[in-house]
Tab-separated table of C-alpha atoms and ligand atoms in Angstrom:
chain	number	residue	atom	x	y	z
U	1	UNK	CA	1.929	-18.930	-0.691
U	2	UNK	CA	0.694	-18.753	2.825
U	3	UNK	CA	0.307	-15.459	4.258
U	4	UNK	CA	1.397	-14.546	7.881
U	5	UNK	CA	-0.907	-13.770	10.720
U	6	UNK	CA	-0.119	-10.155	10.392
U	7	UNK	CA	-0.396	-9.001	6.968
U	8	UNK	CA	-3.761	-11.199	7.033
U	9	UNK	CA	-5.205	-9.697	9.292
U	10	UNK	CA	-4.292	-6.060	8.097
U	11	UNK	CA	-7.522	-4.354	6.413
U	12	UNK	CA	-7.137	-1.861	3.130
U	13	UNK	CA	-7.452	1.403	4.373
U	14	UNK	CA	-11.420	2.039	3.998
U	15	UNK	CA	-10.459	5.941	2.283
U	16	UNK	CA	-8.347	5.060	-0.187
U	17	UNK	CA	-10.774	1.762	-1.543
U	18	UNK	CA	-13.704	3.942	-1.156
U	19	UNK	CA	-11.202	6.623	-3.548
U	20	UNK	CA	-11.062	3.736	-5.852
U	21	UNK	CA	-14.178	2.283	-6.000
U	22	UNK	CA	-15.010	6.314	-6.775
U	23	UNK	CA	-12.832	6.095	-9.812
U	24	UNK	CA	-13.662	2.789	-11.188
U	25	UNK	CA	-17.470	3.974	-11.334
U	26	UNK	CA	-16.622	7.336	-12.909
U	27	UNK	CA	-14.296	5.239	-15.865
U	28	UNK	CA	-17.274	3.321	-16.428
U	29	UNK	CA	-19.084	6.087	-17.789
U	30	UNK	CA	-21.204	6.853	-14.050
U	31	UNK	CA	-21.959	10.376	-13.329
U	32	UNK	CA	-19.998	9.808	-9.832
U	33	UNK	CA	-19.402	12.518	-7.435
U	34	UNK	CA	-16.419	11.965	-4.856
U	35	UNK	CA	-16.513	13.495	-1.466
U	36	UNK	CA	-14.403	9.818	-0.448
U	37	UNK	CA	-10.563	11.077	-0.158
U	38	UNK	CA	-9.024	13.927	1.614
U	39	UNK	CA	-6.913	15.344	-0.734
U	40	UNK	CA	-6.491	18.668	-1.970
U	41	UNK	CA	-7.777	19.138	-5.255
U	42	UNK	CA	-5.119	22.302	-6.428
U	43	UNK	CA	-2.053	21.869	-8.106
U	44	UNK	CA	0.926	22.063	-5.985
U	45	UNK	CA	2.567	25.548	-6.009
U	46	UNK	CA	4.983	26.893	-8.773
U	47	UNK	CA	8.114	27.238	-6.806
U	48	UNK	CA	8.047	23.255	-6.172
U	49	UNK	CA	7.013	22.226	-9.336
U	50	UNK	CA	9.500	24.068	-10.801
U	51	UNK	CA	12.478	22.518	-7.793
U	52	UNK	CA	11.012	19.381	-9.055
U	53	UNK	CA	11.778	19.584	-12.365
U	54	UNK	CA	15.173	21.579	-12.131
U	55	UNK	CA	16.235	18.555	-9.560
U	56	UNK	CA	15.119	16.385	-12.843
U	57	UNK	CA	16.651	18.753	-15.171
U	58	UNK	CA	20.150	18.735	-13.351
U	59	UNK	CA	20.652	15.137	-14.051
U	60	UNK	CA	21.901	14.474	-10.328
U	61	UNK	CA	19.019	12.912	-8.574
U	62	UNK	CA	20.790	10.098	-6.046
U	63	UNK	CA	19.954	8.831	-2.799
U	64	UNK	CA	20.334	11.635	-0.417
U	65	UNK	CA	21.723	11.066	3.185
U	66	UNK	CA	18.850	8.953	4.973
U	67	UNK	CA	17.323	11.479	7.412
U	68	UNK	CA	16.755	14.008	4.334
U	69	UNK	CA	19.136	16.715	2.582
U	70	UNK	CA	20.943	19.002	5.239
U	71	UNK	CA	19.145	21.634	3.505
U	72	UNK	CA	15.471	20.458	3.721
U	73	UNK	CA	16.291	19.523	7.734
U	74	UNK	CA	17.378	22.905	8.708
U	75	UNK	CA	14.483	24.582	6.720
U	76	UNK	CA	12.126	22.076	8.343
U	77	UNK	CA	13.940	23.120	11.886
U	78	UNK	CA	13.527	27.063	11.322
U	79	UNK	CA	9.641	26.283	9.799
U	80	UNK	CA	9.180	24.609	13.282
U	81	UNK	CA	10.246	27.319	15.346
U	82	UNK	CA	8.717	30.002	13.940
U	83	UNK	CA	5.256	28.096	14.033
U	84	UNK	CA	5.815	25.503	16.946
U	85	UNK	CA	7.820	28.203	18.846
U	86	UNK	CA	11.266	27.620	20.908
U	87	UNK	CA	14.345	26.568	19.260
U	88	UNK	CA	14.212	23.501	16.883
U	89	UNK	CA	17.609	22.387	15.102
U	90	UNK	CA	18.013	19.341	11.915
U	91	UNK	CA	18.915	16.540	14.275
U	92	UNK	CA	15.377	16.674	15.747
U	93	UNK	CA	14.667	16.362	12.238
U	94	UNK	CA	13.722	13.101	9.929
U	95	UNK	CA	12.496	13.517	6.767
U	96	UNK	CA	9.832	10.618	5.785
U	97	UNK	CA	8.612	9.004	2.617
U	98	UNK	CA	5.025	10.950	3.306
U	99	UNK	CA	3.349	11.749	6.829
U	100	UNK	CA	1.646	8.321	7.150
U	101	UNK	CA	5.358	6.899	6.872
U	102	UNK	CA	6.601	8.805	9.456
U	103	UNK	CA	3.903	8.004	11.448
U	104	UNK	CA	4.712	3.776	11.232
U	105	UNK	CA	8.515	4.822	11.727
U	106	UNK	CA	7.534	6.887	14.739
U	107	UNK	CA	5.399	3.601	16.122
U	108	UNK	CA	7.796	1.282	15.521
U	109	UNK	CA	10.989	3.512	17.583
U	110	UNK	CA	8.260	3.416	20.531
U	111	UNK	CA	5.743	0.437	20.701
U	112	UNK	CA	6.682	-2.291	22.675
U	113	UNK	CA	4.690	-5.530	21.661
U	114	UNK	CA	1.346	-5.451	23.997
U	115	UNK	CA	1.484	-1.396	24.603
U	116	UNK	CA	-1.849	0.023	24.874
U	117	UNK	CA	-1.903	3.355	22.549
U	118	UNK	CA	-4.861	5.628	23.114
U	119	UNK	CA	-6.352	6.799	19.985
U	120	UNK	CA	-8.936	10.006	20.815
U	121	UNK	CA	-12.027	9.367	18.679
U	122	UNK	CA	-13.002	9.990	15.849
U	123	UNK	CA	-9.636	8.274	14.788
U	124	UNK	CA	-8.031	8.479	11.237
U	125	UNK	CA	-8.426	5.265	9.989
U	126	UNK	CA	-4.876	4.111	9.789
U	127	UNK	CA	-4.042	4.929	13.415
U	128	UNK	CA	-5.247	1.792	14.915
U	129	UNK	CA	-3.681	-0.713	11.867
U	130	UNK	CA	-0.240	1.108	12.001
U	131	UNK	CA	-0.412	0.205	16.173
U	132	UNK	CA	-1.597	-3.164	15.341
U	133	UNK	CA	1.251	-3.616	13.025
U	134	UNK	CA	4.147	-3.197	15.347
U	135	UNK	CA	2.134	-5.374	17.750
U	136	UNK	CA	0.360	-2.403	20.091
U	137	UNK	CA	-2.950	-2.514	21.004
U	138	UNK	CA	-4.486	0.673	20.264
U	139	UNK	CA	-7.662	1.826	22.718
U	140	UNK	CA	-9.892	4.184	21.281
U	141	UNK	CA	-11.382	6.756	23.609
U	142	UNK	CA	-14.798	8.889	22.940
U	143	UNK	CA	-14.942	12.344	22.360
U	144	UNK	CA	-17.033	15.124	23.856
U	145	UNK	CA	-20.130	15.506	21.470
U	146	UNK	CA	-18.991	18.378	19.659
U	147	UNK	CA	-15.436	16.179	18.930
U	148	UNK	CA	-13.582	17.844	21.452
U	149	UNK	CA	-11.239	15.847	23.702
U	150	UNK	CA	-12.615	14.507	26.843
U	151	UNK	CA	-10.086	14.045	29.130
U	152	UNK	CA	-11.949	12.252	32.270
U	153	UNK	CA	-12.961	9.752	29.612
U	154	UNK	CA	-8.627	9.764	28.479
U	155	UNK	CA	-8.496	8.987	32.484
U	156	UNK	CA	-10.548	6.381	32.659
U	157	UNK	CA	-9.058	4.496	29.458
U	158	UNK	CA	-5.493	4.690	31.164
U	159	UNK	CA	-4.388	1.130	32.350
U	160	UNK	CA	-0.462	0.242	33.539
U	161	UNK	CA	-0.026	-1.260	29.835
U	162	UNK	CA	-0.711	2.279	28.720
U	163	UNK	CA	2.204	4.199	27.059
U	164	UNK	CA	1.280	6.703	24.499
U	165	UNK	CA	-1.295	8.724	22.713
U	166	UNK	CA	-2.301	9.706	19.176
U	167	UNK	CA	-3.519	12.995	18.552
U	168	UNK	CA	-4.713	14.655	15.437
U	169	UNK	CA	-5.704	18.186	15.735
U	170	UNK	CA	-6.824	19.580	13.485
U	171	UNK	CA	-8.881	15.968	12.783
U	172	UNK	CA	-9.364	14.130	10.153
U	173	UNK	CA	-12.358	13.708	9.824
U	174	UNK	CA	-13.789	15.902	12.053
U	175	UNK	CA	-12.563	18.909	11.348
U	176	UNK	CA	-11.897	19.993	15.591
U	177	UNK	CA	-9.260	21.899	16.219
U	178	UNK	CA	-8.252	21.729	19.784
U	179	UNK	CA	-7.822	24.875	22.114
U	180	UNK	CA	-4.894	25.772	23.919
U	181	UNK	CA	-6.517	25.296	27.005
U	182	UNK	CA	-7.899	21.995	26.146
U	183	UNK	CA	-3.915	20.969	24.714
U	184	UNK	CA	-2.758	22.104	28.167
U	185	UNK	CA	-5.150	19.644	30.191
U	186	UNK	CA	-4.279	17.130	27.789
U	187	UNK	CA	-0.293	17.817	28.208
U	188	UNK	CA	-0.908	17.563	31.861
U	189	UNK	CA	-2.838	14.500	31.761
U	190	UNK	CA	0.216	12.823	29.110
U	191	UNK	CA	2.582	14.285	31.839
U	192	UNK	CA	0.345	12.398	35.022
U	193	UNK	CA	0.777	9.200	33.171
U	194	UNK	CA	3.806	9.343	31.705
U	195	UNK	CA	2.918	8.876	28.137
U	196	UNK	CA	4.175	9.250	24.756
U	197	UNK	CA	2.644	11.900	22.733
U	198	UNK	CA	2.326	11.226	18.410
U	199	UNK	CA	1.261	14.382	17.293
U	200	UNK	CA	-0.297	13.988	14.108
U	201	UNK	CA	-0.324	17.823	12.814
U	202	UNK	CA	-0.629	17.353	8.810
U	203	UNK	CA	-3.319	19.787	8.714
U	204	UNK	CA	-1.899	22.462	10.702
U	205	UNK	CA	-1.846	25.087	8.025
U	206	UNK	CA	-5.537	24.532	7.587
U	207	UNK	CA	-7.506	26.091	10.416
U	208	UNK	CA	-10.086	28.672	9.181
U	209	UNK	CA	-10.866	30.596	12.164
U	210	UNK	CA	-10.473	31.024	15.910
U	211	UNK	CA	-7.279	29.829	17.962
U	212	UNK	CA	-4.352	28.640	15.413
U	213	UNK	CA	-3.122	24.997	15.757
U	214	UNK	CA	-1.012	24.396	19.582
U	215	UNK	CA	1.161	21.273	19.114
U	216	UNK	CA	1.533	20.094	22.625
U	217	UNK	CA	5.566	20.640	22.133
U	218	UNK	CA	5.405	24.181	22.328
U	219	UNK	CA	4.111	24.114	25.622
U	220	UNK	CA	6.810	23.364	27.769
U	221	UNK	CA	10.132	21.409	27.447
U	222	UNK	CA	8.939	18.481	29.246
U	223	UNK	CA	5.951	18.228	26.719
U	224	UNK	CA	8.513	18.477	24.157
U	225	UNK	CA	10.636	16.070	25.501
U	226	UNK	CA	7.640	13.513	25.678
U	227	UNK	CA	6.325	14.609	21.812
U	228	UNK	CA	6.938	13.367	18.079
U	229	UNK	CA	5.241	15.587	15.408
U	230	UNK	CA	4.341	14.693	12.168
U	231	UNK	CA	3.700	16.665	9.600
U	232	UNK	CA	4.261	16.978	5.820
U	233	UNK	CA	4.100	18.738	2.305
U	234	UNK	CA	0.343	16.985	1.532
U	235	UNK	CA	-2.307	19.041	2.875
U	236	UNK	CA	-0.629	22.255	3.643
U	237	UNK	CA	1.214	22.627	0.055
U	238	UNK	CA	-0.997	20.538	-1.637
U	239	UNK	CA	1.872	17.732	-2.764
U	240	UNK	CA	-0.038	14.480	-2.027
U	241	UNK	CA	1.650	12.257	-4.749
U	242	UNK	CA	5.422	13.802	-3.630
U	243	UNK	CA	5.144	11.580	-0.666
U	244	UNK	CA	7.034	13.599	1.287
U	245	UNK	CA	6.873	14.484	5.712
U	246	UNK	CA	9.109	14.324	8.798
U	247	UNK	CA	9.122	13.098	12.299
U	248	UNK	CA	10.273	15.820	14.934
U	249	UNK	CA	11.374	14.505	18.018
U	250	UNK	CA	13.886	14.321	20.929
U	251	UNK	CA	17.601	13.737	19.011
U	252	UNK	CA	17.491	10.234	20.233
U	253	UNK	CA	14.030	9.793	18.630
U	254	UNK	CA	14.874	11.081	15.230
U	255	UNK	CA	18.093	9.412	15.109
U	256	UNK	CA	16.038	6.357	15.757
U	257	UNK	CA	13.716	6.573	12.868
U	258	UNK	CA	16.711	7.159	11.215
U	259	UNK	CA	18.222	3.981	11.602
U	260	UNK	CA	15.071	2.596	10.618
U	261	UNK	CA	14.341	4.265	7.481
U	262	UNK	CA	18.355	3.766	6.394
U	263	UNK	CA	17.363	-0.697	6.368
U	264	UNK	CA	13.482	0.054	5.385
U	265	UNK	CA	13.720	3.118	2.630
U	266	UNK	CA	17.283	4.025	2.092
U	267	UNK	CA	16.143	7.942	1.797
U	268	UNK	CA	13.237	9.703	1.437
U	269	UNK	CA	12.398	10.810	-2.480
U	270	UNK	CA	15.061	13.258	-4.027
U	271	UNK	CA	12.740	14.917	-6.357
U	272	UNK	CA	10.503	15.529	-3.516
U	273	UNK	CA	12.764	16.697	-0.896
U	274	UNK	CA	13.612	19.279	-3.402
U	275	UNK	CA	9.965	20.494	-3.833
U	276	UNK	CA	9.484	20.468	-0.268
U	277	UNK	CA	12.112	22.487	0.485
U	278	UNK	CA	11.042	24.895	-1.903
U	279	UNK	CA	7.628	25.256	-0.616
U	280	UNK	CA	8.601	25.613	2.517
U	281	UNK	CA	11.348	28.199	2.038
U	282	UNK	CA	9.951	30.261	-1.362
U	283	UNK	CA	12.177	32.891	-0.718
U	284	UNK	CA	15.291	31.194	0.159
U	285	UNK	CA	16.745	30.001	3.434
U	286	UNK	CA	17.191	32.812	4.661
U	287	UNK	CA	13.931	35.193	4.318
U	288	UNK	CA	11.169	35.232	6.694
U	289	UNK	CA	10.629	31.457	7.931
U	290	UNK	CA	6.857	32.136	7.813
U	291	UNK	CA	7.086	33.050	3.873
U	292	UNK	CA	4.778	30.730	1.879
U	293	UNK	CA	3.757	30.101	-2.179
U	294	UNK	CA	1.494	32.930	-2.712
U	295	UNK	CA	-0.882	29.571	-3.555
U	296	UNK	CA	-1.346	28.289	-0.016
U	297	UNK	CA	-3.153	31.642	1.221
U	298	UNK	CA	-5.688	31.376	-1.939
U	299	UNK	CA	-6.190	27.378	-1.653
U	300	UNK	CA	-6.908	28.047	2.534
U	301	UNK	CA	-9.799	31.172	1.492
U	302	UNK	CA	-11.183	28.660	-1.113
U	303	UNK	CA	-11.522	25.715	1.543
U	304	UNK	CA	-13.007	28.026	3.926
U	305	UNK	CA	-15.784	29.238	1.503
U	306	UNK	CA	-16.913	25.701	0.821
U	307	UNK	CA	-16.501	24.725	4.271
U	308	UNK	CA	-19.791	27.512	4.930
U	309	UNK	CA	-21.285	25.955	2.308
U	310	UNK	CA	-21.202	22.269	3.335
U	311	UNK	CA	-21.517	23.116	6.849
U	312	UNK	CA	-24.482	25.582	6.077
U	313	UNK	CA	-25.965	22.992	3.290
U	314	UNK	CA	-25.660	19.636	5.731
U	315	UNK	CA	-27.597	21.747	8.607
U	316	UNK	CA	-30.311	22.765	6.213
U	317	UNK	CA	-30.634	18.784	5.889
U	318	UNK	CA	-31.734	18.485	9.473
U	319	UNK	CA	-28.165	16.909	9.905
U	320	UNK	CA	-26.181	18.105	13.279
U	321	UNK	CA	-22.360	18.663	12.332
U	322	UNK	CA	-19.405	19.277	14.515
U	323	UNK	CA	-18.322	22.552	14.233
U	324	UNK	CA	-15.237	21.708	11.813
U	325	UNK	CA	-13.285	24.844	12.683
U	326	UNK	CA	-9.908	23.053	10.282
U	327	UNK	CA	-8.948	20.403	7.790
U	328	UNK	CA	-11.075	19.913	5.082
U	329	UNK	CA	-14.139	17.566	5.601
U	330	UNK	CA	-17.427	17.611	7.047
U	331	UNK	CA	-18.668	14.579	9.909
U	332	UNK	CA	-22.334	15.047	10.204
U	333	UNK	CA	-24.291	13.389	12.597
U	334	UNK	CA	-26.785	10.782	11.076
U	335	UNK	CA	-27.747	8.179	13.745
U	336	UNK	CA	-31.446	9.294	12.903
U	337	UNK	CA	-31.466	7.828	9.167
U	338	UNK	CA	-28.837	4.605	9.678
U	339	UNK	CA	-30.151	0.829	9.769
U	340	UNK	CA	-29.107	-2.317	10.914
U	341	UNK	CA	-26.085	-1.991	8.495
U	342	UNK	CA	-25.039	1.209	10.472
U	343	UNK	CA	-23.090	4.103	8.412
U	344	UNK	CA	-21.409	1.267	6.102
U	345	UNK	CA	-24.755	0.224	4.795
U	346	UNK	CA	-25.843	4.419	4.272
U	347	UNK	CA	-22.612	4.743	2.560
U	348	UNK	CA	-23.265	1.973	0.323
U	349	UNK	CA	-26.795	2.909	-0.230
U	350	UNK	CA	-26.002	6.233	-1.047
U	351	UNK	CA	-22.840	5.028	-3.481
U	352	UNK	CA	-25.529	3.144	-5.321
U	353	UNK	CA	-29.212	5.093	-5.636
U	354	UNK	CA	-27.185	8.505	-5.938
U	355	UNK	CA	-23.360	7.639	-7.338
U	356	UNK	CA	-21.854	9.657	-4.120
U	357	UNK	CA	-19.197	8.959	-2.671
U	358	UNK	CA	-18.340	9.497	1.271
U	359	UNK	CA	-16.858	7.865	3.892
U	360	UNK	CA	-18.423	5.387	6.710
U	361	UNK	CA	-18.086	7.128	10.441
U	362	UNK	CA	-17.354	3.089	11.689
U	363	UNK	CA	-14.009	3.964	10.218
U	364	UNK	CA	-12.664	6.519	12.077
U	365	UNK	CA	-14.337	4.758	15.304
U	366	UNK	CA	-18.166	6.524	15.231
U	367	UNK	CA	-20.860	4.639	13.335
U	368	UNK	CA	-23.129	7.541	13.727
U	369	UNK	CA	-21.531	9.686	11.311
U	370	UNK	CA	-19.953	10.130	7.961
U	371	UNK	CA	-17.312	12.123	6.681
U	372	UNK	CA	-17.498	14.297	3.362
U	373	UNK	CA	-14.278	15.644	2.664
U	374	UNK	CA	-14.405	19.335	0.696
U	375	UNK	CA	-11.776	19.625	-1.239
U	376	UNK	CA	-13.791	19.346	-4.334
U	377	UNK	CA	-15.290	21.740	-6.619
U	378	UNK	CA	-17.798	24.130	-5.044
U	379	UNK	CA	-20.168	23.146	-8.030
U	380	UNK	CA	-19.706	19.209	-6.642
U	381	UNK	CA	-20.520	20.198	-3.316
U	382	UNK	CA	-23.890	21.640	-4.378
U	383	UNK	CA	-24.317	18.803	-6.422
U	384	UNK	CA	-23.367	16.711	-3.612
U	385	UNK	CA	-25.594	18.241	-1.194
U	386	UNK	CA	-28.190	17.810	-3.365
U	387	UNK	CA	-28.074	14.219	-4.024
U	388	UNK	CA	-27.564	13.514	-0.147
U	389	UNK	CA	-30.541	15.483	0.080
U	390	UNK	CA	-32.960	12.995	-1.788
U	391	UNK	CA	-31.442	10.285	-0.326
U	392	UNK	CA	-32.139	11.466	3.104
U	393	UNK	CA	-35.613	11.838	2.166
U	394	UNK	CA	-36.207	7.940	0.618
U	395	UNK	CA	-34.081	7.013	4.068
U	396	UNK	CA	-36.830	9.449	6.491
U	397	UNK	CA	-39.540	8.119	4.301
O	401	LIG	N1	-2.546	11.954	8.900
O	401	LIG	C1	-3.787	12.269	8.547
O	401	LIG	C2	-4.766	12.578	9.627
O	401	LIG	C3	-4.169	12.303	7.206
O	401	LIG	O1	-5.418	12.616	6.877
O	401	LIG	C4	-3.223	12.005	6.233
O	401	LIG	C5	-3.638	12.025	4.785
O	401	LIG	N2	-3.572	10.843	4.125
O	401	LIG	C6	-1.925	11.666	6.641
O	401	LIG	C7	-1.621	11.652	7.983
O	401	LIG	C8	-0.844	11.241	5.708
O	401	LIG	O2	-0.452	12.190	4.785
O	401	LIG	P1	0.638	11.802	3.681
O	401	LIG	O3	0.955	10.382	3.840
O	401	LIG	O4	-0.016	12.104	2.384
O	401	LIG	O5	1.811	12.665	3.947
O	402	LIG	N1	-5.895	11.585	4.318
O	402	LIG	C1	-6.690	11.136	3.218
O	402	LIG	C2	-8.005	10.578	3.725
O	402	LIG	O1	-8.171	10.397	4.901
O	402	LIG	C3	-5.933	10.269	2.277
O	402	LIG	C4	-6.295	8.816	2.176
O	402	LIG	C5	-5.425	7.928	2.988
O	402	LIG	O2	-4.201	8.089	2.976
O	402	LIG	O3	-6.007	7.069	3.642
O	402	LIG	O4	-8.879	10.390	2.948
């Protein structure tokens, strides 16, 4: 059969081959350490195991209405104004079959075929495919050098195709978690322009220190009115394999990806829906909206111990990191070690004289770094750190 232009020219999403090329080594008996996917490595917490299983138990799992139970929409709605602040209600709600989902939905309500999207570098790596795929063209913008936004560079990327912007903060994979100031420049620059805003915010829960997350929607009602978050159960709750997020937008918006999901998906995941609700409201709909699993708290302490330890470890290497202040991976500098073959070929090298496992900077958009996520063991980041740390060595040599 003859494949179309479009799914042809789609690549496999460099993070989850490199996750299982990983796995394939390690079944063949290699001694193969994984720093390749960003995914937490705890179990999800008790309370939505156990909704999972009583939504099994009851014998009454069936498609739900499309845009998500009523229940999981208003608990979404009161989680998102107690952390987004103002007043958020369920039909600015969607619930999505996972984050990256909602993020394609969310595209395709909004791209127009030959709309520029600006992607602020370093990019997750399915930004620019998911524009591609409802026929944007997505422009990728450099960062300051410590990852921070640069917003005279945003300026100068702006063209009358432009339309809208995707923002992840904190990022994948650098770790930067914007200021408030720096979100306010950057609403006021979306507002100059006139753009969309897709507000990637999966890893919200996970900043370590300093400022908390700012999604540009909480800072004034015509940011708001311009903004879709995203967000999900995967990172914060540790549910990766529920599949489970939303899109939170104007009613129109949500209603949108609504119609959308009801000819695509049907529903999001019962079983899921039911976790997620229970994760995100642990003590019942109506007890403090910023109650969590006791779990979360514990899995965010253990994240930020490692994170001193990679960040502390990579240094000691001679290697200059961003200052990952969130999220949960490292994206050291190494333009002084790479070859011809750029950070694909060190990746590659490194995969084969030392069985580790990271990720390629060219990915996310920077060829002079690499990503390590940390949410692996604290003993397979030592061992990790030392393995990059002979390889370094044969590569200064
Ligand atoms: N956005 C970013 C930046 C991510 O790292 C991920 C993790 N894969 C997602 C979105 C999607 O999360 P999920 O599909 O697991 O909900
Ligand atoms: N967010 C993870 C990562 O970047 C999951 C893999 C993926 O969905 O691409 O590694």
């Amino acid at each position: 059969m003859r494949l179309n232009r479009l799914s042809s020219g789609i690549s496999f999403s460099a993070t989850l081959a490199l996750d299982s090329r990983a796995k394939e080594l390690a079944s063949s008996g290699v001694d193969v350490v994984s720093m390749a996917v960003g995914e937490p490595d705890f179990d999800a917490p008790r309370v939505a195991r156990e909704a999972a299983r009583v939504a099994v138990e009851g014998g009454s799992v069936r498609y739900t209405p499309v845009a998500g139970t009523p229940a999981l929409r208003a608990a979404i709605a009161r989680h998102l104004s107690a952390t987004r602040g103002g007043t958020w209600t369920p039909n600015e709600v969607t619930v999505c079959h996972s984050a990256k989902h909602a993020l394609a939905s969310a595209l395709a309500c909004t791209v127009e075929p030959g709309d520029e999207v600006l992607l602020v570098l370093p990019a997750w790596n399915s930004y620019g495919e998911q524009v591609r795929i409802v026929g944007g063209v997505p422009v990728s913008v450099e960062p300051r050098s410590d990852c921070g936004p640069d917003i005279a560079a945003l300026e100068a990327a702006v063209t009358e195709r432009t339309r809208g912007i995707m923002v992840n903060s904190p990022s994948n994979p650098s770790g930067y978690v914007w200021t408030r100031a720096e979100t306010e420049a950057f609403g006021a620059f979306c507002e100059r322009h006139d753009l969309w805003i897709l507000s990637d915010e999966i890893y919200r829960r996970l900043v370590f220190e300093g400022e908390p997350q700012v999604s540009p929607a909480s800072l004034s009602d015509s940011l708001r009115a311009r903004t879709m978050i995203v967000d999900g159960a995967s990172k914060s709750y540790a549910m990766t394999g529920y599949r489970i997020g939303f899109v939170a937008a104007p009613p129109e918006v949500a209603a949108a990806v609504a119609r959308l999901e009801s000819q695509v998906t049907g529903c999001p995941n019962a079983i899921s829906q039911a976790a997620y609700l229970a994760a995100l409201a642990p003590e019942g709909p109506d007890a403090d909206p910023l109650a969590e699993p006791p779990e979360v708290e514990a899995m965010c302490a253990e994240f930020n111990r490692r994170r001193r330890v990679i960040v502390d470890g990579l240094s000691a290497l001679g290697l200059e990191v961003p200052w990952p202040r969130g999220a949960f991976y490292a994206f050291p500098n190494v333009a002084s070690v790479l070859d011809e073959r750029g950070s694909v070929g060190f990746c590659e090298d490194l995969l084969e004289s030392e069985s580790l496992a990271i990720v390629p900077g060219s990915v996310f958009g920077m060829d002079q770094h690499v990503r390590l996520s940390y949410a692996t063991s604290m003993a397979k980041i030592e061992e990790a750190l030392t393995r990059l740390g002979r390889f370094l060595e044969t590569r200064r040599a």
